[in-house]
XYZ file of N, CA, C and O in Angstrom:
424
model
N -23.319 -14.907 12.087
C -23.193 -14.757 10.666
C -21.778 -15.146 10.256
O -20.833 -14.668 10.884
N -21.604 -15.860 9.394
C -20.173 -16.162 8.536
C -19.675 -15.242 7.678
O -20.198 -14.521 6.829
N -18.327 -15.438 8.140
C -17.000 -14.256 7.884
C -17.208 -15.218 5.771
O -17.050 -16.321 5.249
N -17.566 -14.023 5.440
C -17.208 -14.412 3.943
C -15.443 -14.122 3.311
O -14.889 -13.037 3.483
N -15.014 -14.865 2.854
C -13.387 -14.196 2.546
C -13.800 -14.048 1.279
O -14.779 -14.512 0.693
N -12.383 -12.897 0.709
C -12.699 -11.707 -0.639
C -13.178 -12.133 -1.335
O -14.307 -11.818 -1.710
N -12.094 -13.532 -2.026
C -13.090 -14.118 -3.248
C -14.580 -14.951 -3.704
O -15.088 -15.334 -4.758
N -14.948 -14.975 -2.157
C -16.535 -15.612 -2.413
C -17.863 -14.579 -2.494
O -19.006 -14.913 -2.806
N -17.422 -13.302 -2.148
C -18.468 -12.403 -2.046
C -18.095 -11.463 -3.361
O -18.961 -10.777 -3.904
N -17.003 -11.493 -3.724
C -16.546 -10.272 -4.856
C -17.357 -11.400 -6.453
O -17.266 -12.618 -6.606
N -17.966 -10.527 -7.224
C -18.403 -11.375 -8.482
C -17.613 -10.893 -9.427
O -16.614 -10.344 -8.963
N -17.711 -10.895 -10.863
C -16.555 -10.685 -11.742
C -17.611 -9.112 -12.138
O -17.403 -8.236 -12.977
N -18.368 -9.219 -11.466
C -18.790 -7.346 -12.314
C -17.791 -6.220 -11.518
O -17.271 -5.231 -12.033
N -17.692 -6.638 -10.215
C -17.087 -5.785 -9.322
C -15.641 -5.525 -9.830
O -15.161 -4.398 -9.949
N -15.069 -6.558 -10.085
C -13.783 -6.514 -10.650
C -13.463 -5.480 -11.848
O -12.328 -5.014 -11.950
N -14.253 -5.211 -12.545
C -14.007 -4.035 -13.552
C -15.065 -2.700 -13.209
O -16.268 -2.513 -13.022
N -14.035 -2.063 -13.248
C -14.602 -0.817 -12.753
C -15.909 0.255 -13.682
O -16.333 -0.194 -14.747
N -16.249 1.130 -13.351
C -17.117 2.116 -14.131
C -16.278 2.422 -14.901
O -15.194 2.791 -14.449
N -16.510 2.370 -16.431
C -15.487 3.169 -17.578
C -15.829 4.144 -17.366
O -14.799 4.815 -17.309
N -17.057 5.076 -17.101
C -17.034 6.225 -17.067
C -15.869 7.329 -15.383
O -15.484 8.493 -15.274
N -15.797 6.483 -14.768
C -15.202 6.446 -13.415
C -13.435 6.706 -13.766
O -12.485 7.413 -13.432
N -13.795 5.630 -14.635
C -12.216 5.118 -14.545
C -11.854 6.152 -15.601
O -10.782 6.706 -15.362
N -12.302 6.442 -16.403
C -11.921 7.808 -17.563
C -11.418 8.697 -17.037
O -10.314 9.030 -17.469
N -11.991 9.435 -15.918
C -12.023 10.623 -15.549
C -11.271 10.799 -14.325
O -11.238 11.887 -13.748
N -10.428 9.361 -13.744
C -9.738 9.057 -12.646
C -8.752 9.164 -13.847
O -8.389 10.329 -14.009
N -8.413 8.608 -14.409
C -7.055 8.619 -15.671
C -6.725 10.171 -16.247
O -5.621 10.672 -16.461
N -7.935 10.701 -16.404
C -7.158 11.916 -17.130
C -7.600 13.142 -16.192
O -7.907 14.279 -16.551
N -7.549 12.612 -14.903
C -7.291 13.894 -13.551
C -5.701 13.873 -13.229
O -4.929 14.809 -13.018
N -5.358 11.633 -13.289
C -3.728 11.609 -13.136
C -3.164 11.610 -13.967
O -1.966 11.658 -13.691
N -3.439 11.569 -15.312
C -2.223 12.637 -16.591
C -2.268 13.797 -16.347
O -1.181 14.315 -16.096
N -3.470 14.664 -16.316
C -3.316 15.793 -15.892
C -2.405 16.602 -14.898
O -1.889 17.714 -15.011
N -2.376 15.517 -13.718
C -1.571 15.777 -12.544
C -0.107 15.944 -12.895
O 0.608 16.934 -12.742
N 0.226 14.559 -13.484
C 1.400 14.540 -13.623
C 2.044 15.169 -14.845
O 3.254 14.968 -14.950
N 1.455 15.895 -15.790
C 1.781 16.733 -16.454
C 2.573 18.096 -16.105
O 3.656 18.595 -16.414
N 0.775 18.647 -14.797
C 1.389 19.689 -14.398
C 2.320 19.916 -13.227
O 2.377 20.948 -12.558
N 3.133 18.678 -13.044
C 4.011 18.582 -11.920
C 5.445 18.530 -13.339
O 6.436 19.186 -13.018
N 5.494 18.129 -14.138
C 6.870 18.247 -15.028
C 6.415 19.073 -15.678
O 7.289 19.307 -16.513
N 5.191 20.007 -15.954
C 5.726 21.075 -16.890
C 5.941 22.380 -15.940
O 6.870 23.171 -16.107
N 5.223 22.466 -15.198
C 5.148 23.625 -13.843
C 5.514 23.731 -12.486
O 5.187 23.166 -11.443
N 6.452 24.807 -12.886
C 7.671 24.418 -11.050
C 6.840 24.437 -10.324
O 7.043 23.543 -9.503
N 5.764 25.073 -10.070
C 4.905 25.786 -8.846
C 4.280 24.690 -8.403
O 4.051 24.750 -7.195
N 3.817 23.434 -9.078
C 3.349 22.179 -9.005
C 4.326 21.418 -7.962
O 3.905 20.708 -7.049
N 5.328 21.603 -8.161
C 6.440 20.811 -7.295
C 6.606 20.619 -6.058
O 7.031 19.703 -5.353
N 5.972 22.207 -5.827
C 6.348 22.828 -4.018
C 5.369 22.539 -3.284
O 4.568 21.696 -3.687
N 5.169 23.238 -1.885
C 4.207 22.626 -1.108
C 3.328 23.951 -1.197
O 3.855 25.015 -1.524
N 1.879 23.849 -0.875
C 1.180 24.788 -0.438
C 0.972 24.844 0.984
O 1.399 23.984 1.754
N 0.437 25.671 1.267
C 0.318 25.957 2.912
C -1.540 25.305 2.912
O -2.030 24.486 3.689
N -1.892 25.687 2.306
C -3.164 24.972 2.585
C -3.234 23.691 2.068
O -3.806 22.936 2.855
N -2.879 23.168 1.066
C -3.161 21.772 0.764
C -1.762 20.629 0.659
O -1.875 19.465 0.273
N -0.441 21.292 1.106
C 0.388 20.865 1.666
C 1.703 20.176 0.062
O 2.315 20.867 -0.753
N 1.676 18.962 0.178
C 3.179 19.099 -0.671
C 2.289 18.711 -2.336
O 1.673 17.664 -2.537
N 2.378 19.358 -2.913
C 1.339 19.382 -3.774
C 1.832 18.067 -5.209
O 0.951 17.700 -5.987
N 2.894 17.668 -5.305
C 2.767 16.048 -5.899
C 1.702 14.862 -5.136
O 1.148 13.905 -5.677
N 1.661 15.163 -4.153
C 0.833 14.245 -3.479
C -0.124 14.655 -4.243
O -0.408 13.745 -5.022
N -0.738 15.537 -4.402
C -1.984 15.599 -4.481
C -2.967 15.292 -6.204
O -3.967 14.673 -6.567
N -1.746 16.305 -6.912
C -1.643 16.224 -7.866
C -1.487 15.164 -8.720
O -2.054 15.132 -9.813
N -0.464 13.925 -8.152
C -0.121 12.519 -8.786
C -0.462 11.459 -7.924
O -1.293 10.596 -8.208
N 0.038 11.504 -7.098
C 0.090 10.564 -5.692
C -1.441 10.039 -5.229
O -1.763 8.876 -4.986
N -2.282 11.233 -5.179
C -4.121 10.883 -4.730
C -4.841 10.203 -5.512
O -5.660 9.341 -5.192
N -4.375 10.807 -7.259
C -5.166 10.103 -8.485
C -4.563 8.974 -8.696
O -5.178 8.164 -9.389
N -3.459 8.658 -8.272
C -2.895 6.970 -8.986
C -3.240 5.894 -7.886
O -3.164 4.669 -7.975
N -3.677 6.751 -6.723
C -3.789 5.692 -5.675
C -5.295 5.238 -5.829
O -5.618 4.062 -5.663
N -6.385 6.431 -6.220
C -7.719 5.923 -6.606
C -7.857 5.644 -7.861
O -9.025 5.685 -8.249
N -7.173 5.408 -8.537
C -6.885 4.772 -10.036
C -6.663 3.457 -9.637
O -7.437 2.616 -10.093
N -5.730 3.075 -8.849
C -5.499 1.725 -8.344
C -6.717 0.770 -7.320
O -7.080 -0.403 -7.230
N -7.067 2.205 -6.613
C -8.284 1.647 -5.590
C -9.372 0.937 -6.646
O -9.454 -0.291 -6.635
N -9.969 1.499 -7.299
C -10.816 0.991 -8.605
C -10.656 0.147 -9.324
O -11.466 0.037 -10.243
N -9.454 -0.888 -9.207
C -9.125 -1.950 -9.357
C -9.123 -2.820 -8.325
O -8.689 -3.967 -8.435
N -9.536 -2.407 -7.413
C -9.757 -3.573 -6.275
C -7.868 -3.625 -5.273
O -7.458 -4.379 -4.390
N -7.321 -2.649 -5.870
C -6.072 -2.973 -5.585
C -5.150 -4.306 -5.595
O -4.607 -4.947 -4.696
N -5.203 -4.430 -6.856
C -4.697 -5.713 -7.157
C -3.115 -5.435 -7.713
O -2.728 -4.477 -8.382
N -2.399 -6.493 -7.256
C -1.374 -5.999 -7.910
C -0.560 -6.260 -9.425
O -0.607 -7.384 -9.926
N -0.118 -5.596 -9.830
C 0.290 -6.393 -11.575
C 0.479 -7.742 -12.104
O 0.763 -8.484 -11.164
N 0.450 -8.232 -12.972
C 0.504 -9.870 -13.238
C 1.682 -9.823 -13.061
O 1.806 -10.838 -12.375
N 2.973 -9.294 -13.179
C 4.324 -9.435 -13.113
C 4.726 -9.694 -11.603
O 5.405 -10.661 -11.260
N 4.319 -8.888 -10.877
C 4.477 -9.061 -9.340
C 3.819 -10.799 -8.827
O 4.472 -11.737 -8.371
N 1.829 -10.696 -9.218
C 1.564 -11.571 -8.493
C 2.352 -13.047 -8.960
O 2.270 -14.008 -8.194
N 2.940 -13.140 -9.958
C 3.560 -14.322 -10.331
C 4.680 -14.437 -9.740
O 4.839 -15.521 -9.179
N 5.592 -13.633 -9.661
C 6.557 -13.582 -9.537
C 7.136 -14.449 -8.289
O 6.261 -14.405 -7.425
N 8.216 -15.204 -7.834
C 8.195 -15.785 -6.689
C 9.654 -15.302 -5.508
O 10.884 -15.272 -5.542
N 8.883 -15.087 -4.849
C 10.497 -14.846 -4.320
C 11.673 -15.644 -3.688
O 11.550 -16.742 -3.145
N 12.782 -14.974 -3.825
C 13.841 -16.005 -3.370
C 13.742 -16.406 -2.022
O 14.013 -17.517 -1.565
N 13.315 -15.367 -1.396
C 12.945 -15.711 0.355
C 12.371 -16.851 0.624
O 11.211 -17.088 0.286
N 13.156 -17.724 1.292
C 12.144 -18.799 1.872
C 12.053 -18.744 2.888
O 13.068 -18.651 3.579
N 10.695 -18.778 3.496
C 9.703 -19.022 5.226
C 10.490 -20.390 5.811
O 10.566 -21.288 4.972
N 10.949 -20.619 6.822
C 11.145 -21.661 8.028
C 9.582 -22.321 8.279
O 8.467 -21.802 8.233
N 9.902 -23.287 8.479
C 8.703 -24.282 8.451
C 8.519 -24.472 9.696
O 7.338 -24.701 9.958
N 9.264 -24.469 10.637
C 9.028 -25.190 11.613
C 8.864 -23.971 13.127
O 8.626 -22.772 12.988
N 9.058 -24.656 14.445
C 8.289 -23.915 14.877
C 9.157 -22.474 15.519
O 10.362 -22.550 15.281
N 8.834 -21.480 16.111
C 9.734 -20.199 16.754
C 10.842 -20.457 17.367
O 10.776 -21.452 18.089
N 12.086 -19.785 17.335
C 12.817 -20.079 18.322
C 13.067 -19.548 19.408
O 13.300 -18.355 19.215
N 13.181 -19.975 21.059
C 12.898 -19.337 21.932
C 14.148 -19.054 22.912
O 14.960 -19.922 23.232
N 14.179 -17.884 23.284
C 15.516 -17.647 23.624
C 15.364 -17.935 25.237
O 14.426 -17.779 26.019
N 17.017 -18.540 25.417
C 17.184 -19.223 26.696
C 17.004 -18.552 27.491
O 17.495 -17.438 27.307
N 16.205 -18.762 28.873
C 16.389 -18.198 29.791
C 17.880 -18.134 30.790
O 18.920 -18.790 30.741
N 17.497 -17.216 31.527
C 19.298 -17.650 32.521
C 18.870 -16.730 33.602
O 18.299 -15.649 33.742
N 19.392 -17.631 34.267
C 19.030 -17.241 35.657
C 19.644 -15.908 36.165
O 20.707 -15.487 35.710
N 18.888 -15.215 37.191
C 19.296 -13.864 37.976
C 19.786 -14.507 38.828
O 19.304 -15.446 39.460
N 21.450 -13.715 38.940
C 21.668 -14.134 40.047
C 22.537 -12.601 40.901
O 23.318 -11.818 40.360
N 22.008 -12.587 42.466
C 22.043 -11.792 42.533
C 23.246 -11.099 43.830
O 23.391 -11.545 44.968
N 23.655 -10.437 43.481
C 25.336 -9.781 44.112
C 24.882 -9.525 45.188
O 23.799 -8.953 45.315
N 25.614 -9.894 46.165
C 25.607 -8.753 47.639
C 25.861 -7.476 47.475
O 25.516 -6.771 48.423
N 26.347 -6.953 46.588
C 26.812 -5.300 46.569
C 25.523 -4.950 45.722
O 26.357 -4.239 45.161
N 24.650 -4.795 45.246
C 23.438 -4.751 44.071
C 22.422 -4.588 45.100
O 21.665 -3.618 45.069
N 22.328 -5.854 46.402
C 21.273 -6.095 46.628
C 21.237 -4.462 48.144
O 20.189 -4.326 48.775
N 22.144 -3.736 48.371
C 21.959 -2.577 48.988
C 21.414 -1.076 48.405
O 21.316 -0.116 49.169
């Protein structure tokens, strides 16, 4: 069977998410992040569910994002960077010979 790559199997319905989905993913992470700046207790960690911004902001913005296919912003994907890739091929570091001491080799 043939390896399909992302963009031949993804159609443009997939690309926009459930509004009803996506509603209720949005105002779990306002919610979150509300009650992390209005309420200290939000800040700290719990013992059972551990450092509680994660959970609170951090879980909902990441499946807020997942529901976009994880795409990244038009500002980013345009953007180009100054880094330029080497074209050509690895460079391989010299070998050098062992050479080996009479005092070493006891």
């Amino acid at each position: 069977m043939p390896k399909l790559s992302a963009p031949s199997y993804r159609s443009k319905q997939e690309s926009n998410p459930d509004p009803r989905v996506l509603r209720c993913v949005r105002q779990v992470a306002l919610a979150g992040m509300a009650l992390v700046l209005v309420w200290p207790t939000a800040r700290g960690y719990s013992v059972w569910m551990g450092w509680l911004p994660l959970w609170l902001v951090g879980m909902p913005l990441a499946s807020w994002w997942a529901l976009y296919g994880f795409r990244l912003p038009a500002a980013w994907r345009n953007r180009k960077t100054g880094v330029q890739r080497r074209r050509g091929p690895q460079a391989r570091r010299a070998r050098r010979s062992l050479r080996w001491r009479g005092s070493q080799a006891a």
